[in-house]
Amino acid sequence: MLKIPFMKKGLLSIDVGFRNIKIVEVTLKNSNEIFIENFGIAATPRNCIKNGAIKDVETVTKEIEKVIHANNLASKNAKIVMSGTNIISRIFMVEKHPGENMDAIVKATVAQFMPINTEDHQIDYKILQEIKDKDFTRVKVFVTAVHKKIIQSYIDILLKLGLKPISVDIPANSTAKFFNREIKVNEAESVYRRQKYGKLNDSTFAVLDFGSETTIVNILKDGVLEFNKVILCGSSNLDDVIAQAVDKKPEEAERMKKMYGMTVPGLNASEEQEKMFAAMRDMIDNVIKQIYQCFDFYEKRCYGEKIGRIYVIGGGSLLKGLREYLEERLAIPVYPVGLLSIDGVNIKEGLDREKLNFLINSVGITL
Ligand SMILES: Nc1ncnc2c1ncn2[C@@H]1O[C@H](COP(=O)(O)OP(=O)(O)OP(=O)(O)O)[C@@H](O)[C@H]1O
Ligand SMILES: [Mg+2]
């Protein structure tokens, strides 16, 4: 009998962030394993994205084409993740009586409680939990809504590139897919953390995506996304407050941010460094406050459990000292993804693992 050799299936995955476009090429080994063959990152052309939609399809397409050529990315099947700025998500507890249709219940709930036109939006939902009552079932659903025009702008990009669109997804879904698997934390780190924090809740954790315009809070329980909120403040806002504090251009402020990070100024620090630190700390404290409110809301109002760990992703998570600062403020251990090994996700020898922080969403949707 003739045996057909195992065909490796290639897939291109594109994450269009406000600041950076990330493209990965993966091969799917079987239904549950991926191999990152290659990737490329380029700056998103300025003024091309507005309110989460691609305004200038032409320019963005050209930039993506450059990355594809420079990195010899050859696969034609493609998935794309949209920018997080204009996605609305909510968790609802609804009642489902026998014979009722879940789609209709969700549609009616959205129409009543979400400030959107249900005809113009693509509405998706996931059932998180079902609790049987006497005559009906209480259903906890996670609902997301995105304007159809926004989705179309991303499909247009794939078509213009001559690629075959497989899906358009939101960052929360790709993050959830990535972290839905068995995660192993570097042992040395983990022993230290366990001593410091005692017994941790292993089943509930948060993933914080520090992007350029947004900070996205995701909470997963037993591998399922149970909470998501997009905070409209990101790492580029730090550039702005630094620029203002030390009277420099935002580009120079960004350079200083990357160089000094959240390092507490020492005795010999310049006045400039002190001003910069104070400005950054104020802004980061404000974001942490909002993150804390999300955790609190999840634990108290969404029937959630205590969050046992935090994983940080996104370019902004590389800020020096941020991890330690978050940990101190929230009293929850914080891990960067570089320290993790994730079941079924393998990366080609020689590729820069540090860059993984940027690639979670593009890798996530391939799973
Ligand atoms: N080493 C570093 N230290 C501090 N900040 C960094 C570092 N490297 C990158 N950043 C910041 O990360 C941000 C870009 O991150 P990322 O690529 O995840 O954003 P994005 O996905 O384009 O944005 P969004 O998710 O908001 O659409 C920039 O603001 C950049 O200044
Ligand atoms: Mg992003």
GROMACS .gro file of N, CA and C in nm, residues 4-132:
model
  387
    4ILE      N    1   0.106   0.791   0.205
    4ILE     CA    2   0.125   0.934   0.173
    4ILE      C    3   0.210   0.995   0.285
    5PRO      N    4   0.322   1.058   0.249
    5PRO     CA    5   0.406   1.114   0.355
    5PRO      C    6   0.329   1.222   0.433
    6PHE      N    7   0.363   1.234   0.560
    6PHE     CA    8   0.293   1.331   0.645
    6PHE      C    9   0.320   1.472   0.596
    7MET      N   10   0.213   1.543   0.565
    7MET     CA   11   0.229   1.679   0.514
    7MET      C   12   0.230   1.777   0.630
    8LYS      N   13   0.333   1.859   0.633
    8LYS     CA   14   0.333   1.963   0.736
    8LYS      C   15   0.242   2.077   0.688
    9LYS      N   16   0.153   2.122   0.776
    9LYS     CA   17   0.063   2.228   0.733
    9LYS      C   18   0.114   2.361   0.786
   10GLY      N   19   0.143   2.454   0.696
   10GLY     CA   20   0.193   2.585   0.735
   10GLY      C   21   0.081   2.685   0.752
   11LEU      N   22   0.103   2.778   0.842
   11LEU     CA   23   0.001   2.879   0.869
   11LEU      C   24   0.070   3.011   0.903
   12LEU      N   25   0.018   3.117   0.846
   12LEU     CA   26   0.070   3.250   0.878
   12LEU      C   27  -0.026   3.315   0.976
   13SER      N   28   0.029   3.382   1.075
   13SER     CA   29  -0.059   3.445   1.173
   13SER      C   30  -0.011   3.587   1.198
   14ILE      N   31  -0.103   3.680   1.183
   14ILE     CA   32  -0.066   3.822   1.186
   14ILE      C   33  -0.138   3.894   1.300
   15ASP      N   34  -0.062   3.961   1.385
   15ASP     CA   35  -0.122   4.039   1.494
   15ASP      C   36  -0.093   4.186   1.463
   16VAL      N   37  -0.199   4.260   1.430
   16VAL     CA   38  -0.179   4.400   1.399
   16VAL      C   39  -0.202   4.483   1.525
   17GLY      N   40  -0.094   4.516   1.593
   17GLY     CA   41  -0.107   4.601   1.713
   17GLY      C   42  -0.102   4.746   1.672
   18PHE      N   43  -0.131   4.832   1.766
   18PHE     CA   44  -0.131   4.974   1.735
   18PHE      C   45   0.011   5.020   1.698
   19ARG      N   46   0.109   4.958   1.763
   19ARG     CA   47   0.246   5.001   1.745
   19ARG      C   48   0.328   4.905   1.659
   20ASN      N   49   0.305   4.775   1.679
   20ASN     CA   50   0.384   4.676   1.606
   20ASN      C   51   0.297   4.573   1.537
   21ILE      N   52   0.343   4.532   1.419
   21ILE     CA   53   0.278   4.420   1.350
   21ILE      C   54   0.367   4.299   1.373
   22LYS      N   55   0.306   4.190   1.420
   22LYS     CA   56   0.386   4.070   1.445
   22LYS      C   57   0.333   3.959   1.355
   23ILE      N   58   0.425   3.894   1.286
   23ILE     CA   59   0.383   3.785   1.199
   23ILE      C   60   0.461   3.660   1.234
   24VAL      N   61   0.392   3.550   1.257
   24VAL     CA   62   0.463   3.425   1.280
   24VAL      C   63   0.420   3.324   1.176
   25GLU      N   64   0.512   3.234   1.143
   25GLU     CA   65   0.478   3.122   1.058
   25GLU      C   66   0.494   2.997   1.142
   26VAL      N   67   0.389   2.919   1.149
   26VAL     CA   68   0.396   2.797   1.229
   26VAL      C   69   0.360   2.679   1.142
   27THR      N   70   0.408   2.562   1.183
   27THR     CA   71   0.357   2.440   1.121
   27THR      C   72   0.282   2.365   1.229
   28LEU      N   73   0.172   2.305   1.188
   28LEU     CA   74   0.090   2.231   1.282
   28LEU      C   75   0.133   2.085   1.271
   29LYS      N   76   0.181   2.030   1.385
   29LYS     CA   77   0.233   1.893   1.381
   29LYS      C   78   0.117   1.794   1.386
   30ASN      N   79   0.027   1.817   1.477
   30ASN     CA   80  -0.100   1.745   1.476
   30ASN      C   81  -0.199   1.842   1.535
   31SER      N   82  -0.315   1.797   1.570
   31SER     CA   83  -0.419   1.892   1.608
   31SER      C   84  -0.377   1.978   1.728
   32ASN      N   85  -0.282   1.930   1.805
   32ASN     CA   86  -0.257   1.996   1.931
   32ASN      C   87  -0.116   2.052   1.950
   33GLU      N   88  -0.035   2.047   1.844
   33GLU     CA   89   0.103   2.090   1.861
   33GLU      C   90   0.144   2.185   1.751
   34ILE      N   91   0.213   2.292   1.789
   34ILE     CA   92   0.262   2.381   1.684
   34ILE      C   93   0.412   2.403   1.698
   35PHE      N   94   0.471   2.434   1.587
   35PHE     CA   95   0.614   2.461   1.583
   35PHE      C   96   0.632   2.599   1.520
   36ILE      N   97   0.695   2.691   1.595
   36ILE     CA   98   0.717   2.825   1.541
   36ILE      C   99   0.839   2.820   1.452
   37GLU      N  100   0.817   2.834   1.322
   37GLU     CA  101   0.925   2.820   1.224
   37GLU      C  102   1.004   2.950   1.210
   38ASN      N  103   0.930   3.061   1.216
   38ASN     CA  104   0.995   3.189   1.190
   38ASN      C  105   0.901   3.302   1.231
   39PHE      N  106   0.955   3.421   1.246
   39PHE     CA  107   0.865   3.533   1.272
   39PHE      C  108   0.929   3.664   1.228
   40GLY      N  109   0.848   3.768   1.218
   40GLY     CA  110   0.899   3.901   1.185
   40GLY      C  111   0.816   4.006   1.258
   41ILE      N  112   0.882   4.113   1.302
   41ILE     CA  113   0.811   4.221   1.371
   41ILE      C  114   0.846   4.352   1.299
   42ALA      N  115   0.747   4.436   1.273
   42ALA     CA  116   0.773   4.567   1.211
   42ALA      C  117   0.685   4.671   1.276
   43ALA      N  118   0.727   4.796   1.270
   43ALA     CA  119   0.647   4.903   1.328
   43ALA      C  120   0.521   4.923   1.243
   44THR      N  121   0.407   4.936   1.309
   44THR     CA  122   0.283   4.966   1.238
   44THR      C  123   0.295   5.109   1.185
   45PRO      N  124   0.271   5.129   1.054
   45PRO     CA  125   0.281   5.267   1.003
   45PRO      C  126   0.188   5.360   1.081
   46ARG      N  127   0.238   5.479   1.111
   46ARG     CA  128   0.162   5.576   1.193
   46ARG      C  129   0.030   5.613   1.128
   47ASN      N  130  -0.068   5.641   1.212
   47ASN     CA  131  -0.200   5.691   1.168
   47ASN      C  132  -0.276   5.597   1.077
   48CYS      N  133  -0.245   5.468   1.082
   48CYS     CA  134  -0.315   5.374   0.994
   48CYS      C  135  -0.428   5.303   1.065
   49ILE      N  136  -0.426   5.305   1.199
   49ILE     CA  137  -0.531   5.236   1.274
   49ILE      C  138  -0.608   5.340   1.353
   50LYS      N  139  -0.740   5.334   1.344
   50LYS     CA  140  -0.819   5.427   1.420
   50LYS      C  141  -0.934   5.352   1.485
   51ASN      N  142  -0.950   5.370   1.615
   51ASN     CA  143  -1.056   5.302   1.690
   51ASN      C  144  -1.063   5.152   1.657
   52GLY      N  145  -0.947   5.089   1.647
   52GLY     CA  146  -0.944   4.944   1.628
   52GLY      C  147  -0.959   4.899   1.484
   53ALA      N  148  -0.997   4.989   1.392
   53ALA     CA  149  -1.013   4.948   1.252
   53ALA      C  150  -0.891   4.992   1.173
   54ILE      N  151  -0.862   4.919   1.063
   54ILE     CA  152  -0.752   4.960   0.977
   54ILE      C  153  -0.806   5.065   0.882
   55LYS      N  154  -0.754   5.184   0.895
   55LYS     CA  155  -0.805   5.295   0.817
   55LYS      C  156  -0.735   5.298   0.681
   56ASP      N  157  -0.606   5.272   0.685
   56ASP     CA  158  -0.527   5.277   0.562
   56ASP      C  159  -0.479   5.137   0.526
   57VAL      N  160  -0.567   5.062   0.458
   57VAL     CA  161  -0.538   4.922   0.425
   57VAL      C  162  -0.414   4.912   0.336
   58GLU      N  163  -0.405   5.003   0.240
   58GLU     CA  164  -0.293   5.003   0.144
   58GLU      C  165  -0.157   5.004   0.214
   59THR      N  166  -0.137   5.102   0.302
   59THR     CA  167  -0.007   5.119   0.368
   59THR      C  168   0.025   5.001   0.461
   60VAL      N  169  -0.076   4.956   0.534
   60VAL     CA  170  -0.052   4.843   0.625
   60VAL      C  171  -0.017   4.718   0.545
   61THR      N  172  -0.088   4.698   0.433
   61THR     CA  173  -0.060   4.581   0.348
   61THR      C  174   0.085   4.583   0.299
   62LYS      N  175   0.130   4.701   0.257
   62LYS     CA  176   0.268   4.713   0.206
   62LYS      C  177   0.369   4.675   0.314
   63GLU      N  178   0.344   4.720   0.435
   63GLU     CA  179   0.435   4.692   0.546
   63GLU      C  180   0.438   4.542   0.574
   64ILE      N  181   0.322   4.481   0.574
   64ILE     CA  182   0.316   4.335   0.599
   64ILE      C  183   0.390   4.260   0.488
   65GLU      N  184   0.372   4.305   0.365
   65GLU     CA  185   0.442   4.241   0.253
   65GLU      C  186   0.593   4.244   0.273
   66LYS      N  187   0.643   4.358   0.321
   66LYS     CA  188   0.787   4.370   0.346
   66LYS      C  189   0.834   4.266   0.447
   67VAL      N  190   0.758   4.253   0.556
   67VAL     CA  191   0.797   4.157   0.661
   67VAL      C  192   0.794   4.015   0.606
   68ILE      N  193   0.692   3.986   0.526
   68ILE     CA  194   0.678   3.851   0.469
   68ILE      C  195   0.800   3.819   0.381
   69HIS      N  196   0.840   3.915   0.297
   69HIS     CA  197   0.955   3.890   0.209
   69HIS      C  198   1.085   3.882   0.287
   70ALA      N  199   1.105   3.976   0.379
   70ALA     CA  200   1.231   3.981   0.454
   70ALA      C  201   1.255   3.852   0.532
   71ASN      N  202   1.147   3.787   0.575
   71ASN     CA  203   1.164   3.668   0.658
   71ASN      C  204   1.129   3.538   0.585
   72ASN      N  205   1.111   3.547   0.455
   72ASN     CA  206   1.078   3.429   0.374
   72ASN      C  207   0.959   3.350   0.428
   73LEU      N  208   0.852   3.421   0.461
   73LEU     CA  209   0.735   3.352   0.512
   73LEU      C  210   0.651   3.309   0.391
   74ALA      N  211   0.627   3.179   0.379
   74ALA     CA  212   0.572   3.130   0.252
   74ALA      C  213   0.428   3.077   0.260
   75SER      N  214   0.377   3.052   0.379
   75SER     CA  215   0.244   2.991   0.388
   75SER      C  216   0.137   3.084   0.334
   76LYS      N  217   0.032   3.026   0.281
   76LYS     CA  218  -0.076   3.107   0.222
   76LYS      C  219  -0.201   3.114   0.312
   77ASN      N  220  -0.219   3.012   0.395
   77ASN     CA  221  -0.333   3.018   0.486
   77ASN      C  222  -0.302   3.116   0.597
   78ALA      N  223  -0.398   3.205   0.628
   78ALA     CA  224  -0.363   3.309   0.726
   78ALA      C  225  -0.475   3.339   0.825
   79LYS      N  226  -0.430   3.366   0.947
   79LYS     CA  227  -0.522   3.413   1.051
   79LYS      C  228  -0.475   3.551   1.094
   80ILE      N  229  -0.567   3.630   1.145
   80ILE     CA  230  -0.528   3.765   1.184
   80ILE      C  231  -0.595   3.803   1.317
   81VAL      N  232  -0.520   3.875   1.402
   81VAL     CA  233  -0.574   3.925   1.530
   81VAL      C  234  -0.591   4.075   1.519
   82MET      N  235  -0.704   4.125   1.561
   82MET     CA  236  -0.726   4.269   1.549
   82MET      C  237  -0.676   4.344   1.673
   83SER      N  238  -0.662   4.474   1.657
   83SER     CA  239  -0.620   4.558   1.769
   83SER      C  240  -0.733   4.561   1.873
   84GLY      N  241  -0.696   4.572   1.999
   84GLY     CA  242  -0.794   4.553   2.107
   84GLY      C  243  -0.879   4.674   2.142
   85THR      N  244  -0.853   4.787   2.076
   85THR     CA  245  -0.913   4.912   2.127
   85THR      C  246  -1.064   4.922   2.117
   86ASN      N  247  -1.127   4.851   2.025
   86ASN     CA  248  -1.271   4.872   2.011
   86ASN      C  249  -1.354   4.744   2.022
   87ILE      N  250  -1.313   4.660   2.113
   87ILE     CA  251  -1.386   4.535   2.133
   87ILE      C  252  -1.459   4.545   2.267
   88ILE      N  253  -1.586   4.512   2.265
   88ILE     CA  254  -1.662   4.521   2.390
   88ILE      C  255  -1.688   4.379   2.439
   89SER      N  256  -1.663   4.356   2.566
   89SER     CA  257  -1.694   4.223   2.619
   89SER      C  258  -1.762   4.234   2.754
   90ARG      N  259  -1.848   4.140   2.782
   90ARG     CA  260  -1.922   4.138   2.909
   90ARG      C  261  -1.947   3.995   2.950
   91ILE      N  262  -1.967   3.978   3.081
   91ILE     CA  263  -2.013   3.848   3.130
   91ILE      C  264  -2.155   3.864   3.181
   92PHE      N  265  -2.244   3.777   3.140
   92PHE     CA  266  -2.384   3.784   3.185
   92PHE      C  267  -2.424   3.653   3.250
   93MET      N  268  -2.515   3.664   3.345
   93MET     CA  269  -2.579   3.545   3.401
   93MET      C  270  -2.721   3.548   3.346
   94VAL      N  271  -2.758   3.452   3.262
   94VAL     CA  272  -2.893   3.454   3.203
   94VAL      C  273  -2.971   3.329   3.244
   95GLU      N  274  -3.101   3.337   3.233
   95GLU     CA  275  -3.186   3.221   3.264
   95GLU      C  276  -3.231   3.156   3.134
   96LYS      N  277  -3.216   3.025   3.129
   96LYS     CA  278  -3.261   2.954   3.008
   96LYS      C  279  -3.369   2.853   3.049
   97HIS      N  280  -3.486   2.876   2.995
   97HIS     CA  281  -3.598   2.786   3.024
   97HIS      C  282  -3.604   2.678   2.916
   98PRO      N  283  -3.663   2.561   2.947
   98PRO     CA  284  -3.668   2.453   2.848
   98PRO      C  285  -3.729   2.502   2.716
   99GLY      N  286  -3.669   2.465   2.605
   99GLY     CA  287  -3.722   2.502   2.474
   99GLY      C  288  -3.670   2.635   2.423
  100GLU      N  289  -3.607   2.714   2.508
  100GLU     CA  290  -3.557   2.843   2.463
  100GLU      C  291  -3.423   2.828   2.390
  101ASN      N  292  -3.402   2.919   2.297
  101ASN     CA  293  -3.281   2.912   2.216
  101ASN      C  294  -3.174   3.008   2.271
  102MET      N  295  -3.054   2.953   2.292
  102MET     CA  296  -2.947   3.030   2.357
  102MET      C  297  -2.908   3.153   2.274
  103ASP      N  298  -2.900   3.138   2.141
  103ASP     CA  299  -2.863   3.251   2.054
  103ASP      C  300  -2.960   3.368   2.077
  104ALA      N  301  -3.088   3.334   2.082
  104ALA     CA  302  -3.191   3.438   2.098
  104ALA      C  303  -3.180   3.504   2.235
  105ILE      N  304  -3.151   3.423   2.338
  105ILE     CA  305  -3.138   3.480   2.473
  105ILE      C  306  -3.021   3.579   2.476
  106VAL      N  307  -2.908   3.536   2.417
  106VAL     CA  308  -2.790   3.623   2.418
  106VAL      C  309  -2.819   3.752   2.341
  107LYS      N  310  -2.883   3.738   2.227
  107LYS     CA  311  -2.913   3.856   2.144
  107LYS      C  312  -3.001   3.955   2.221
  108ALA      N  313  -3.102   3.902   2.288
  108ALA     CA  314  -3.193   3.990   2.364
  108ALA      C  315  -3.119   4.056   2.480
  109THR      N  316  -3.033   3.980   2.546
  109THR     CA  317  -2.957   4.034   2.660
  109THR      C  318  -2.865   4.146   2.613
  110VAL      N  319  -2.796   4.120   2.501
  110VAL     CA  320  -2.705   4.221   2.447
  110VAL      C  321  -2.782   4.347   2.410
  111ALA      N  322  -2.896   4.329   2.343
  111ALA     CA  323  -2.977   4.444   2.301
  111ALA      C  324  -3.017   4.528   2.422
  112GLN      N  325  -3.045   4.460   2.532
  112GLN     CA  326  -3.090   4.533   2.651
  112GLN      C  327  -2.975   4.599   2.729
  113PHE      N  328  -2.864   4.527   2.740
  113PHE     CA  329  -2.761   4.574   2.833
  113PHE      C  330  -2.632   4.627   2.772
  114MET      N  331  -2.610   4.608   2.642
  114MET     CA  332  -2.485   4.660   2.584
  114MET      C  333  -2.516   4.780   2.495
  115PRO      N  334  -2.431   4.883   2.502
  115PRO     CA  335  -2.461   5.007   2.430
  115PRO      C  336  -2.425   4.999   2.282
  116ILE      N  337  -2.482   4.901   2.212
  116ILE     CA  338  -2.444   4.884   2.070
  116ILE      C  339  -2.565   4.851   1.985
  117ASN      N  340  -2.550   4.870   1.855
  117ASN     CA  341  -2.652   4.828   1.760
  117ASN      C  342  -2.623   4.682   1.723
  118THR      N  343  -2.714   4.593   1.757
  118THR     CA  344  -2.685   4.450   1.740
  118THR      C  345  -2.677   4.409   1.592
  119GLU      N  346  -2.736   4.487   1.504
  119GLU     CA  347  -2.732   4.453   1.360
  119GLU      C  348  -2.593   4.479   1.301
  120ASP      N  349  -2.529   4.587   1.347
  120ASP     CA  350  -2.399   4.626   1.290
  120ASP      C  351  -2.282   4.550   1.351
  121HIS      N  352  -2.307   4.476   1.457
  121HIS     CA  353  -2.197   4.411   1.528
  121HIS      C  354  -2.198   4.260   1.512
  122GLN      N  355  -2.079   4.207   1.510
  122GLN     CA  356  -2.063   4.061   1.513
  122GLN      C  357  -2.062   4.023   1.662
  123ILE      N  358  -2.159   3.943   1.702
  123ILE     CA  359  -2.168   3.907   1.844
  123ILE      C  360  -2.135   3.760   1.862
  124ASP      N  361  -2.039   3.734   1.948
  124ASP     CA  362  -2.001   3.596   1.976
  124ASP      C  363  -2.015   3.571   2.124
  125TYR      N  364  -2.041   3.448   2.160
  125TYR     CA  365  -2.049   3.419   2.303
  125TYR      C  366  -1.997   3.280   2.335
  126LYS      N  367  -1.954   3.265   2.459
  126LYS     CA  368  -1.906   3.136   2.506
  126LYS      C  369  -1.978   3.105   2.636
  127ILE      N  370  -2.023   2.983   2.652
  127ILE     CA  371  -2.087   2.945   2.777
  127ILE      C  372  -1.979   2.906   2.877
  128LEU      N  373  -1.978   2.974   2.991
  128LEU     CA  374  -1.874   2.946   3.091
  128LEU      C  375  -1.919   2.844   3.194
  129GLN      N  376  -2.046   2.852   3.225
  129GLN     CA  377  -2.094   2.766   3.335
  129GLN      C  378  -2.245   2.749   3.326
  130GLU      N  379  -2.294   2.631   3.363
  130GLU     CA  380  -2.439   2.610   3.365
  130GLU      C  381  -2.479   2.556   3.501
  131ILE      N  382  -2.571   2.624   3.565
  131ILE     CA  383  -2.615   2.578   3.697
  131ILE      C  384  -2.764   2.545   3.688
  132LYS      N  385  -2.798   2.420   3.713
  132LYS     CA  386  -2.938   2.377   3.703
  132LYS      C  387  -3.017   2.428   3.824
   0.00000   0.00000   0.00000
